[in-house]
Amino acid sequence: MGETFPMNGGDGDYSYTKNSQYQKRGSDSVKEMIQQAVSENLDTKISSTVAIADLGCSVGPNTFFTVENLIEAVQKKHPSKTLEFQVFFNDHSGNDFNTLFSSLPPERHYHAAGVPGSFHDRLFPRSSITVAHSSYAIHWLSKQPQGAPNEGRIHCLEAPEAVLRAYSDQYEKDLGDFVSARGEEIVTGGLVLLVFAAAPDGIPHSENINSVLFSYLGHCLMELANEGVVEKKKIDEFNLPLYYPTEGEVRRVIERNGCFSVVKMEMTYPYSEIKVRFKIGPFRAALEGVLIACFGNSVVEKVFSKMQIRSDEIVERLMAVHDFAQLFVVLKRK
Amino acid sequence: MGETFPMNGGDGDYSYTKNSQYQKRGSDSVKEMIQQAVSENLDTKISSTVAIADLGCSVGPNTFFTVENLIEAVQKKHPSKTLEFQVFFNDHSGNDFNTLFSSLPPERHYHAAGVPGSFHDRLFPRSSITVAHSSYAIHWLSKQPQGAPNEGRIHCLEAPEAVLRAYSDQYEKDLGDFVSARGEEIVTGGLVLLVFAAAPDGIPHSENINSVLFSYLGHCLMELANEGVVEKKKIDEFNLPLYYPTEGEVRRVIERNGCFSVVKMEMTYPYSEIKVRFKIGPFRAALEGVLIACFGNSVVEKVFSKMQIRSDEIVERLMAVHDFAQLFVVLKRK
């Protein structure tokens, strides 16, 4: 079983609930694309019940918007049928399902269920899911890539080739497990819709927006090491379990699995102004869990204070690199 | 929507997790009966997936034992088939699903899902559940019976006839809603297995073990009213939303609904020594939620202290009344 670092639960200042506006922006940008993908490609024997899964749903509210969009799309595709929808909200068992359940829209037109567990494993019975969706989740690795020394850095961007290889190997294994589990769970003609952060082909890693952010995070951690607040060894051994694949890497894994045809794969850049308006809050909400697990609360508090102080400098640096890239992928079960 | 008073979450001294041994005893006592009921009566077209629901599951561990017993029973019934099991753990959305999910048996052989919501409403798609089970849950009413003055008392036992009628009306409506929702959700030939506290026919209410306990609870609250700790009006207006039906009442509601045949209805007395060994803890864990919602934390703390002081007296009084009665009901979807 991999390590699990859920988004921050509850509704505090750094909760995912209050800091998922970037992810919402990402979801919004594919709203129409999702409608179109369902309309053009969903091709299952629809009986009376449609099962929808949101994988890596976190605690809302984004997952609720996504699910309503999917339901609307399926209903438009089958206007003459009276359909019942069962929606499975999946995330790690450490996710705050209590918050998720208490914030379910009261007027929803679907039967809701929460499914705890890693989407790198099986979650549902064979051929039981009509449409699976996952937004801003599959760029998380199941564990920290190991085996390649990564001194003074916390990620593979700007790291030696061996570190990058450890990351891409882990990613291939994880995406392979994900696709293989979904291959068993999705009905013939059913769809898997994926939205995640990616790396545009042909752009050097150092020009990636995340490279900049993780570099700053790494530098701030190293400053704390120099101040004696945190052990340098801990930083050397730590690898942020996030990976941004290229289109080619994703396509290769899916084709090797063989269960799905790639109906669509589209790179977009939905955050053109994110760089000017960069805020620490959402960045912190997404990464805090994994950092606290390794370095503890007080170090994480200090590291984000340091980043906060440098935010003008960070914004300036971000302006010089390539826009944040998002990959939208539609897979159809053969 | 009714009021919801989940069992105590977490794993503290008065948590349901640490105080559900009576309920476990009740479940254990029907373990064999459940195996037999499934073996003799389950009569569905079993495909590859079997869907099991535990309604009012609380936070475990009892629900896990129950579910494993059910799976074993279904597997024994179909020894030659390779079956996949999907288990839906249902309780109110205020239930501590985080604790439930984090305590799921790691070596389980089923796909787990949590379903938040009242079992008096629809929870699942039409004809999607093979076996539904509910243990020590359906004697909880969806709300406090209203409309009949019940001065100085907190329950219908030992109360005027009008109060008893308000309770039995509410119970009939609630059980009716429960059976009607399950009628839509259970597949033809599928089963509903119910275990709950009941009232033996022909025993006066004052001879019911719960009558004694609720009387003491009421007296202790009234003492606090006399001490000025709690408003008497609050006690007058409060009605514990628990009801113990007779076999006749249960049968009437099920027959009126018409979707199910009553395959079995058996009254047992599984707690012959509960009276000698009466402990405040489990009683408190089950009732605390609803009492705190009305009277607040500090009053509830005080009322259980008062009961604790009187526990010898309570045990003596319990010895003089009828044993605790449990009804086991097996319904088969026509």
PDB file of C-alpha atoms in Angstrom, chain B residues 31-306:
ATOM      1  CA  LYS B  31     -25.371 -15.095  13.673  1.00  0.00           C
ATOM      2  CA  GLU B  32     -26.565 -18.645  13.058  1.00  0.00           C
ATOM      3  CA  MET B  33     -30.092 -17.455  12.337  1.00  0.00           C
ATOM      4  CA  ILE B  34     -28.742 -15.125   9.634  1.00  0.00           C
ATOM      5  CA  GLN B  35     -26.712 -17.948   8.039  1.00  0.00           C
ATOM      6  CA  GLN B  36     -29.803 -20.120   8.031  1.00  0.00           C
ATOM      7  CA  ALA B  37     -32.068 -17.367   6.688  1.00  0.00           C
ATOM      8  CA  VAL B  38     -29.736 -16.721   3.737  1.00  0.00           C
ATOM      9  CA  SER B  39     -29.238 -20.403   3.067  1.00  0.00           C
ATOM     10  CA  GLU B  40     -32.965 -21.190   3.051  1.00  0.00           C
ATOM     11  CA  ASN B  41     -34.416 -18.052   1.517  1.00  0.00           C
ATOM     12  CA  LEU B  42     -32.058 -16.065  -0.680  1.00  0.00           C
ATOM     13  CA  ASP B  43     -33.451 -16.631  -4.103  1.00  0.00           C
ATOM     14  CA  THR B  44     -32.066 -14.086  -6.553  1.00  0.00           C
ATOM     15  CA  LYS B  45     -30.494 -14.448  -9.955  1.00  0.00           C
ATOM     16  CA  ILE B  46     -26.942 -14.147  -8.624  1.00  0.00           C
ATOM     17  CA  SER B  47     -24.702 -12.760 -11.341  1.00  0.00           C
ATOM     18  CA  SER B  48     -21.095 -12.052 -10.479  1.00  0.00           C
ATOM     19  CA  THR B  49     -21.695  -9.216  -8.013  1.00  0.00           C
ATOM     20  CA  VAL B  50     -23.569  -9.391  -4.724  1.00  0.00           C
ATOM     21  CA  ALA B  51     -24.536  -6.077  -3.110  1.00  0.00           C
ATOM     22  CA  ILE B  52     -24.938  -6.079   0.659  1.00  0.00           C
ATOM     23  CA  ALA B  53     -26.149  -3.112   2.721  1.00  0.00           C
ATOM     24  CA  ASP B  54     -25.820  -2.623   6.467  1.00  0.00           C
ATOM     25  CA  LEU B  55     -28.332   0.050   7.433  1.00  0.00           C
ATOM     26  CA  GLY B  56     -27.548   2.061  10.560  1.00  0.00           C
ATOM     27  CA  CYS B  57     -24.054   0.584  10.693  1.00  0.00           C
ATOM     28  CA  SER B  58     -22.585   3.144  13.142  1.00  0.00           C
ATOM     29  CA  VAL B  59     -18.780   3.051  13.435  1.00  0.00           C
ATOM     30  CA  GLY B  60     -17.928  -0.584  13.928  1.00  0.00           C
ATOM     31  CA  PRO B  61     -16.639  -3.053  14.816  1.00  0.00           C
ATOM     32  CA  ASN B  62     -20.024  -4.850  14.925  1.00  0.00           C
ATOM     33  CA  THR B  63     -20.896  -3.962  11.344  1.00  0.00           C
ATOM     34  CA  PHE B  64     -17.718  -5.694  10.075  1.00  0.00           C
ATOM     35  CA  PHE B  65     -18.561  -8.962  11.878  1.00  0.00           C
ATOM     36  CA  THR B  66     -22.100  -8.833  10.515  1.00  0.00           C
ATOM     37  CA  VAL B  67     -20.971  -8.190   6.965  1.00  0.00           C
ATOM     38  CA  GLU B  68     -18.444 -11.028   7.058  1.00  0.00           C
ATOM     39  CA  ASN B  69     -21.108 -13.370   8.361  1.00  0.00           C
ATOM     40  CA  LEU B  70     -23.435 -12.362   5.513  1.00  0.00           C
ATOM     41  CA  ILE B  71     -20.735 -12.828   2.873  1.00  0.00           C
ATOM     42  CA  GLU B  72     -19.892 -16.263   4.269  1.00  0.00           C
ATOM     43  CA  ALA B  73     -23.574 -17.201   4.146  1.00  0.00           C
ATOM     44  CA  VAL B  74     -23.990 -16.093   0.506  1.00  0.00           C
ATOM     45  CA  GLN B  75     -20.772 -17.872  -0.516  1.00  0.00           C
ATOM     46  CA  LYS B  76     -21.923 -21.104   1.154  1.00  0.00           C
ATOM     47  CA  LYS B  77     -25.178 -20.834  -0.760  1.00  0.00           C
ATOM     48  CA  HIS B  78     -23.298 -20.525  -4.087  1.00  0.00           C
ATOM     49  CA  PRO B  79     -20.096 -22.546  -3.558  1.00  0.00           C
ATOM     50  CA  SER B  80     -19.348 -22.997  -7.255  1.00  0.00           C
ATOM     51  CA  LYS B  81     -19.510 -19.296  -8.201  1.00  0.00           C
ATOM     52  CA  THR B  82     -16.733 -16.719  -8.030  1.00  0.00           C
ATOM     53  CA  LEU B  83     -18.593 -13.843  -6.492  1.00  0.00           C
ATOM     54  CA  GLU B  84     -17.559 -10.242  -5.964  1.00  0.00           C
ATOM     55  CA  PHE B  85     -19.088  -8.461  -2.997  1.00  0.00           C
ATOM     56  CA  GLN B  86     -19.867  -4.770  -2.741  1.00  0.00           C
ATOM     57  CA  VAL B  87     -20.781  -3.685   0.773  1.00  0.00           C
ATOM     58  CA  PHE B  88     -22.626  -0.445   1.496  1.00  0.00           C
ATOM     59  CA  PHE B  89     -22.234   0.846   5.042  1.00  0.00           C
ATOM     60  CA  ASN B  90     -25.114   3.213   5.718  1.00  0.00           C
ATOM     61  CA  ASP B  91     -25.811   5.630   8.520  1.00  0.00           C
ATOM     62  CA  HIS B  92     -26.856   9.270   8.970  1.00  0.00           C
ATOM     63  CA  SER B  93     -24.507  11.800   7.384  1.00  0.00           C
ATOM     64  CA  GLY B  94     -23.534  12.885  10.917  1.00  0.00           C
ATOM     65  CA  ASN B  95     -22.154   9.398  11.637  1.00  0.00           C
ATOM     66  CA  ASP B  96     -18.374   9.244  12.066  1.00  0.00           C
ATOM     67  CA  PHE B  97     -17.557   7.723   8.667  1.00  0.00           C
ATOM     68  CA  ASN B  98     -13.895   8.746   9.045  1.00  0.00           C
ATOM     69  CA  THR B  99     -13.553   6.376  12.004  1.00  0.00           C
ATOM     70  CA  LEU B 100     -15.554   3.710  10.178  1.00  0.00           C
ATOM     71  CA  PHE B 101     -13.355   3.925   7.072  1.00  0.00           C
ATOM     72  CA  SER B 102     -10.073   3.980   8.984  1.00  0.00           C
ATOM     73  CA  SER B 103     -11.082   0.837  10.886  1.00  0.00           C
ATOM     74  CA  LEU B 104     -12.181  -1.208   7.851  1.00  0.00           C
ATOM     75  CA  PRO B 105     -10.522  -4.642   8.038  1.00  0.00           C
ATOM     76  CA  PRO B 106      -7.424  -4.348   5.789  1.00  0.00           C
ATOM     77  CA  GLU B 107      -7.775  -7.959   4.603  1.00  0.00           C
ATOM     78  CA  ARG B 108     -11.425  -7.643   3.629  1.00  0.00           C
ATOM     79  CA  HIS B 109     -12.714  -9.475   0.577  1.00  0.00           C
ATOM     80  CA  TYR B 110     -15.224  -6.915  -0.517  1.00  0.00           C
ATOM     81  CA  HIS B 111     -15.440  -3.461  -2.086  1.00  0.00           C
ATOM     82  CA  ALA B 112     -16.509  -1.056   0.646  1.00  0.00           C
ATOM     83  CA  ALA B 113     -18.639   2.063   0.276  1.00  0.00           C
ATOM     84  CA  GLY B 114     -20.192   4.399   2.839  1.00  0.00           C
ATOM     85  CA  VAL B 115     -23.681   5.698   2.192  1.00  0.00           C
ATOM     86  CA  PRO B 116     -24.733   8.762   4.196  1.00  0.00           C
ATOM     87  CA  GLY B 117     -28.460   9.307   4.719  1.00  0.00           C
ATOM     88  CA  SER B 118     -31.580   8.230   6.560  1.00  0.00           C
ATOM     89  CA  PHE B 119     -32.770   4.679   5.920  1.00  0.00           C
ATOM     90  CA  HIS B 120     -36.315   6.047   6.070  1.00  0.00           C
ATOM     91  CA  ASP B 121     -35.580   7.450   2.604  1.00  0.00           C
ATOM     92  CA  ARG B 122     -34.231   5.914  -0.599  1.00  0.00           C
ATOM     93  CA  LEU B 123     -30.492   5.240  -0.446  1.00  0.00           C
ATOM     94  CA  PHE B 124     -29.771   3.044  -3.469  1.00  0.00           C
ATOM     95  CA  PRO B 125     -30.856   2.630  -7.096  1.00  0.00           C
ATOM     96  CA  ARG B 126     -33.853   0.479  -7.918  1.00  0.00           C
ATOM     97  CA  SER B 127     -33.301  -3.291  -7.589  1.00  0.00           C
ATOM     98  CA  SER B 128     -29.631  -2.917  -6.765  1.00  0.00           C
ATOM     99  CA  ILE B 129     -29.317  -4.609  -3.362  1.00  0.00           C
ATOM    100  CA  THR B 130     -29.190  -8.377  -2.797  1.00  0.00           C
ATOM    101  CA  VAL B 131     -29.307  -8.462   1.017  1.00  0.00           C
ATOM    102  CA  ALA B 132     -30.013  -5.549   3.369  1.00  0.00           C
ATOM    103  CA  HIS B 133     -29.338  -5.928   7.071  1.00  0.00           C
ATOM    104  CA  SER B 134     -30.046  -3.686  10.026  1.00  0.00           C
ATOM    105  CA  SER B 135     -29.096  -4.381  13.616  1.00  0.00           C
ATOM    106  CA  TYR B 136     -30.227  -2.333  16.596  1.00  0.00           C
ATOM    107  CA  ALA B 137     -31.211   0.640  14.477  1.00  0.00           C
ATOM    108  CA  ILE B 138     -34.866   0.559  13.449  1.00  0.00           C
ATOM    109  CA  HIS B 139     -36.134   1.025  17.002  1.00  0.00           C
ATOM    110  CA  TRP B 140     -34.845   4.599  16.611  1.00  0.00           C
ATOM    111  CA  LEU B 141     -37.628   6.889  15.435  1.00  0.00           C
ATOM    112  CA  SER B 142     -36.923   9.485  12.723  1.00  0.00           C
ATOM    113  CA  LYS B 143     -37.966  12.233  15.157  1.00  0.00           C
ATOM    114  CA  GLN B 144     -39.397  12.816  18.617  1.00  0.00           C
ATOM    115  CA  PRO B 145     -43.103  12.004  18.665  1.00  0.00           C
ATOM    116  CA  GLN B 146     -45.034  15.227  19.192  1.00  0.00           C
ATOM    117  CA  GLY B 147     -48.540  16.375  19.959  1.00  0.00           C
ATOM    118  CA  ALA B 148     -49.245  14.607  23.252  1.00  0.00           C
ATOM    119  CA  PRO B 149     -48.264  16.268  26.553  1.00  0.00           C
ATOM    120  CA  ASN B 150     -45.828  14.096  28.500  1.00  0.00           C
ATOM    121  CA  GLU B 151     -45.137  16.090  31.629  1.00  0.00           C
ATOM    122  CA  GLY B 152     -42.162  15.034  33.757  1.00  0.00           C
ATOM    123  CA  ARG B 153     -41.451  12.007  31.563  1.00  0.00           C
ATOM    124  CA  ILE B 154     -39.129  11.397  28.619  1.00  0.00           C
ATOM    125  CA  HIS B 155     -40.698   8.335  26.990  1.00  0.00           C
ATOM    126  CA  CYS B 156     -44.032   6.666  26.295  1.00  0.00           C
ATOM    127  CA  LEU B 157     -43.548   3.803  28.718  1.00  0.00           C
ATOM    128  CA  GLU B 158     -45.552   4.581  31.868  1.00  0.00           C
ATOM    129  CA  ALA B 159     -47.036   7.600  30.039  1.00  0.00           C
ATOM    130  CA  PRO B 160     -50.671   8.436  29.258  1.00  0.00           C
ATOM    131  CA  GLU B 161     -52.358   6.555  26.417  1.00  0.00           C
ATOM    132  CA  ALA B 162     -52.139   9.584  24.073  1.00  0.00           C
ATOM    133  CA  VAL B 163     -48.348   9.633  24.327  1.00  0.00           C
ATOM    134  CA  LEU B 164     -48.160   5.928  23.580  1.00  0.00           C
ATOM    135  CA  ARG B 165     -50.344   6.525  20.534  1.00  0.00           C
ATOM    136  CA  ALA B 166     -48.096   9.375  19.298  1.00  0.00           C
ATOM    137  CA  TYR B 167     -45.139   6.987  19.594  1.00  0.00           C
ATOM    138  CA  SER B 168     -46.796   4.065  17.836  1.00  0.00           C
ATOM    139  CA  ASP B 169     -48.074   6.357  15.045  1.00  0.00           C
ATOM    140  CA  GLN B 170     -44.563   7.688  14.481  1.00  0.00           C
ATOM    141  CA  TYR B 171     -43.186   4.142  14.522  1.00  0.00           C
ATOM    142  CA  GLU B 172     -45.718   2.924  11.961  1.00  0.00           C
ATOM    143  CA  LYS B 173     -44.897   5.835   9.666  1.00  0.00           C
ATOM    144  CA  ASP B 174     -41.130   5.280  10.036  1.00  0.00           C
ATOM    145  CA  LEU B 175     -41.226   1.508   9.547  1.00  0.00           C
ATOM    146  CA  GLY B 176     -43.600   2.071   6.619  1.00  0.00           C
ATOM    147  CA  ASP B 177     -41.101   4.459   4.993  1.00  0.00           C
ATOM    148  CA  PHE B 178     -38.255   2.015   5.667  1.00  0.00           C
ATOM    149  CA  VAL B 179     -40.074  -0.947   4.116  1.00  0.00           C
ATOM    150  CA  SER B 180     -41.271   1.105   1.170  1.00  0.00           C
ATOM    151  CA  ALA B 181     -37.728   2.351   0.329  1.00  0.00           C
ATOM    152  CA  ARG B 182     -36.331  -1.190   0.633  1.00  0.00           C
ATOM    153  CA  GLY B 183     -39.170  -2.484  -1.534  1.00  0.00           C
ATOM    154  CA  GLU B 184     -37.741  -0.405  -4.382  1.00  0.00           C
ATOM    155  CA  GLU B 185     -34.089  -1.203  -3.706  1.00  0.00           C
ATOM    156  CA  ILE B 186     -34.048  -4.956  -3.049  1.00  0.00           C
ATOM    157  CA  VAL B 187     -33.925  -7.328  -6.031  1.00  0.00           C
ATOM    158  CA  THR B 188     -36.665  -9.915  -6.480  1.00  0.00           C
ATOM    159  CA  GLY B 189     -35.888 -12.856  -4.186  1.00  0.00           C
ATOM    160  CA  GLY B 190     -33.518 -10.704  -2.123  1.00  0.00           C
ATOM    161  CA  LEU B 191     -33.677 -10.440   1.657  1.00  0.00           C
ATOM    162  CA  VAL B 192     -34.042  -7.856   4.411  1.00  0.00           C
ATOM    163  CA  LEU B 193     -32.730  -9.067   7.783  1.00  0.00           C
ATOM    164  CA  LEU B 194     -33.713  -7.041  10.827  1.00  0.00           C
ATOM    165  CA  VAL B 195     -32.653  -7.314  14.467  1.00  0.00           C
ATOM    166  CA  PHE B 196     -34.031  -4.815  16.954  1.00  0.00           C
ATOM    167  CA  ALA B 197     -35.309  -4.310  20.469  1.00  0.00           C
ATOM    168  CA  ALA B 198     -38.996  -5.115  20.777  1.00  0.00           C
ATOM    169  CA  ALA B 199     -41.819  -5.511  23.259  1.00  0.00           C
ATOM    170  CA  PRO B 200     -43.075  -9.032  23.939  1.00  0.00           C
ATOM    171  CA  ASP B 201     -46.826  -9.285  23.337  1.00  0.00           C
ATOM    172  CA  GLY B 202     -48.856  -9.345  26.532  1.00  0.00           C
ATOM    173  CA  ILE B 203     -46.252  -7.873  28.891  1.00  0.00           C
ATOM    174  CA  PRO B 204     -47.314  -4.575  30.501  1.00  0.00           C
ATOM    175  CA  HIS B 205     -45.104  -1.653  29.457  1.00  0.00           C
ATOM    176  CA  SER B 206     -44.129  -1.047  33.077  1.00  0.00           C
ATOM    177  CA  GLU B 207     -42.568  -4.533  33.118  1.00  0.00           C
ATOM    178  CA  ASN B 208     -40.308  -3.661  30.175  1.00  0.00           C
ATOM    179  CA  ILE B 209     -36.626  -3.341  31.007  1.00  0.00           C
ATOM    180  CA  ASN B 210     -36.381  -0.092  29.006  1.00  0.00           C
ATOM    181  CA  SER B 211     -39.307   1.303  30.909  1.00  0.00           C
ATOM    182  CA  VAL B 212     -37.242   0.979  34.100  1.00  0.00           C
ATOM    183  CA  LEU B 213     -34.146   2.569  32.587  1.00  0.00           C
ATOM    184  CA  PHE B 214     -35.995   5.479  30.980  1.00  0.00           C
ATOM    185  CA  SER B 215     -37.920   6.064  34.224  1.00  0.00           C
ATOM    186  CA  TYR B 216     -34.644   6.407  36.112  1.00  0.00           C
ATOM    187  CA  LEU B 217     -33.252   8.681  33.431  1.00  0.00           C
ATOM    188  CA  GLY B 218     -36.423  10.780  33.641  1.00  0.00           C
ATOM    189  CA  HIS B 219     -36.248  10.908  37.444  1.00  0.00           C
ATOM    190  CA  CYS B 220     -32.600  11.977  37.386  1.00  0.00           C
ATOM    191  CA  LEU B 221     -33.454  14.735  34.885  1.00  0.00           C
ATOM    192  CA  MET B 222     -36.351  15.872  37.086  1.00  0.00           C
ATOM    193  CA  GLU B 223     -34.005  16.016  40.088  1.00  0.00           C
ATOM    194  CA  LEU B 224     -31.761  18.308  38.045  1.00  0.00           C
ATOM    195  CA  ALA B 225     -34.845  20.423  37.247  1.00  0.00           C
ATOM    196  CA  ASN B 226     -35.609  20.677  40.972  1.00  0.00           C
ATOM    197  CA  GLU B 227     -31.992  21.700  41.562  1.00  0.00           C
ATOM    198  CA  GLY B 228     -32.447  24.435  38.926  1.00  0.00           C
ATOM    199  CA  VAL B 229     -29.842  22.891  36.607  1.00  0.00           C
ATOM    200  CA  VAL B 230     -32.291  22.294  33.762  1.00  0.00           C
ATOM    201  CA  GLU B 231     -35.663  23.814  32.810  1.00  0.00           C
ATOM    202  CA  LYS B 232     -38.579  21.523  33.631  1.00  0.00           C
ATOM    203  CA  LYS B 233     -40.301  22.691  30.404  1.00  0.00           C
ATOM    204  CA  LYS B 234     -37.468  21.169  28.398  1.00  0.00           C
ATOM    205  CA  ILE B 235     -38.055  17.786  30.024  1.00  0.00           C
ATOM    206  CA  ASP B 236     -41.819  18.036  29.456  1.00  0.00           C
ATOM    207  CA  GLU B 237     -41.238  18.682  25.766  1.00  0.00           C
ATOM    208  CA  PHE B 238     -38.561  16.030  25.294  1.00  0.00           C
ATOM    209  CA  ASN B 239     -39.466  12.533  24.072  1.00  0.00           C
ATOM    210  CA  LEU B 240     -36.744   9.904  23.602  1.00  0.00           C
ATOM    211  CA  PRO B 241     -37.135   8.850  19.951  1.00  0.00           C
ATOM    212  CA  LEU B 242     -37.030   5.115  20.634  1.00  0.00           C
ATOM    213  CA  TYR B 243     -39.885   2.660  20.297  1.00  0.00           C
ATOM    214  CA  TYR B 244     -40.196  -1.038  21.027  1.00  0.00           C
ATOM    215  CA  PRO B 245     -42.929  -2.525  18.849  1.00  0.00           C
ATOM    216  CA  THR B 246     -44.759  -5.791  19.281  1.00  0.00           C
ATOM    217  CA  GLU B 247     -44.617  -8.519  16.621  1.00  0.00           C
ATOM    218  CA  GLY B 248     -48.168  -7.609  15.645  1.00  0.00           C
ATOM    219  CA  GLU B 249     -47.293  -3.978  14.946  1.00  0.00           C
ATOM    220  CA  VAL B 250     -44.316  -4.916  12.770  1.00  0.00           C
ATOM    221  CA  ARG B 251     -46.262  -7.518  10.805  1.00  0.00           C
ATOM    222  CA  ARG B 252     -49.113  -5.099  10.140  1.00  0.00           C
ATOM    223  CA  VAL B 253     -46.829  -2.477   8.551  1.00  0.00           C
ATOM    224  CA  ILE B 254     -45.052  -5.026   6.353  1.00  0.00           C
ATOM    225  CA  GLU B 255     -48.284  -6.575   5.149  1.00  0.00           C
ATOM    226  CA  ARG B 256     -49.779  -3.177   4.385  1.00  0.00           C
ATOM    227  CA  ASN B 257     -46.750  -2.379   2.190  1.00  0.00           C
ATOM    228  CA  GLY B 258     -47.098  -5.646   0.281  1.00  0.00           C
ATOM    229  CA  CYS B 259     -43.623  -5.871  -1.321  1.00  0.00           C
ATOM    230  CA  PHE B 260     -42.263  -8.481   1.081  1.00  0.00           C
ATOM    231  CA  SER B 261     -43.305 -11.809   2.490  1.00  0.00           C
ATOM    232  CA  VAL B 262     -42.479 -12.363   6.162  1.00  0.00           C
ATOM    233  CA  VAL B 263     -40.280 -15.460   6.092  1.00  0.00           C
ATOM    234  CA  LYS B 264     -39.437 -15.406   9.774  1.00  0.00           C
ATOM    235  CA  MET B 265     -40.279 -13.420  12.879  1.00  0.00           C
ATOM    236  CA  GLU B 266     -38.748 -14.626  16.112  1.00  0.00           C
ATOM    237  CA  MET B 267     -38.634 -13.066  19.559  1.00  0.00           C
ATOM    238  CA  THR B 268     -35.564 -13.971  21.625  1.00  0.00           C
ATOM    239  CA  TYR B 269     -34.172 -12.932  24.994  1.00  0.00           C
ATOM    240  CA  PRO B 270     -30.405 -12.850  24.444  1.00  0.00           C
ATOM    241  CA  TYR B 271     -29.450 -10.846  27.520  1.00  0.00           C
ATOM    242  CA  SER B 272     -30.611 -12.942  30.449  1.00  0.00           C
ATOM    243  CA  GLU B 273     -27.746 -11.692  32.626  1.00  0.00           C
ATOM    244  CA  ILE B 274     -27.675  -8.092  31.359  1.00  0.00           C
ATOM    245  CA  LYS B 275     -29.787  -7.098  34.332  1.00  0.00           C
ATOM    246  CA  VAL B 276     -27.271  -8.285  36.920  1.00  0.00           C
ATOM    247  CA  ARG B 277     -24.366  -6.811  35.052  1.00  0.00           C
ATOM    248  CA  PHE B 278     -26.017  -3.548  34.045  1.00  0.00           C
ATOM    249  CA  LYS B 279     -23.445  -0.861  33.197  1.00  0.00           C
ATOM    250  CA  ILE B 280     -24.052   2.839  32.563  1.00  0.00           C
ATOM    251  CA  GLY B 281     -21.381   3.065  29.786  1.00  0.00           C
ATOM    252  CA  PRO B 282     -23.165   1.316  26.918  1.00  0.00           C
ATOM    253  CA  PHE B 283     -26.507   2.867  27.904  1.00  0.00           C
ATOM    254  CA  ARG B 284     -24.831   6.295  27.849  1.00  0.00           C
ATOM    255  CA  ALA B 285     -23.005   5.697  24.522  1.00  0.00           C
ATOM    256  CA  ALA B 286     -26.316   4.933  22.803  1.00  0.00           C
ATOM    257  CA  LEU B 287     -28.382   7.782  24.291  1.00  0.00           C
ATOM    258  CA  GLU B 288     -25.858  10.566  24.867  1.00  0.00           C
ATOM    259  CA  GLY B 289     -26.175  12.100  21.381  1.00  0.00           C
ATOM    260  CA  VAL B 290     -29.900  12.713  21.525  1.00  0.00           C
ATOM    261  CA  LEU B 291     -29.728  13.956  25.137  1.00  0.00           C
ATOM    262  CA  ILE B 292     -26.866  16.376  24.471  1.00  0.00           C
ATOM    263  CA  ALA B 293     -28.745  17.804  21.468  1.00  0.00           C
ATOM    264  CA  CYS B 294     -31.625  18.730  23.780  1.00  0.00           C
ATOM    265  CA  PHE B 295     -30.035  19.398  27.177  1.00  0.00           C
ATOM    266  CA  GLY B 296     -26.380  20.205  26.451  1.00  0.00           C
ATOM    267  CA  ASN B 297     -23.165  18.561  27.576  1.00  0.00           C
ATOM    268  CA  SER B 298     -23.000  19.528  31.226  1.00  0.00           C
ATOM    269  CA  VAL B 299     -26.556  18.395  32.036  1.00  0.00           C
ATOM    270  CA  VAL B 300     -25.907  15.050  30.376  1.00  0.00           C
ATOM    271  CA  GLU B 301     -22.702  14.637  32.374  1.00  0.00           C
ATOM    272  CA  LYS B 302     -24.679  15.280  35.567  1.00  0.00           C
ATOM    273  CA  VAL B 303     -27.602  13.036  34.703  1.00  0.00           C
ATOM    274  CA  PHE B 304     -25.360  10.038  34.073  1.00  0.00           C
ATOM    275  CA  SER B 305     -23.459  10.725  37.304  1.00  0.00           C
ATOM    276  CA  LYS B 306     -26.785  10.529  39.122  1.00  0.00           C
TER     277      LYS B 306
END
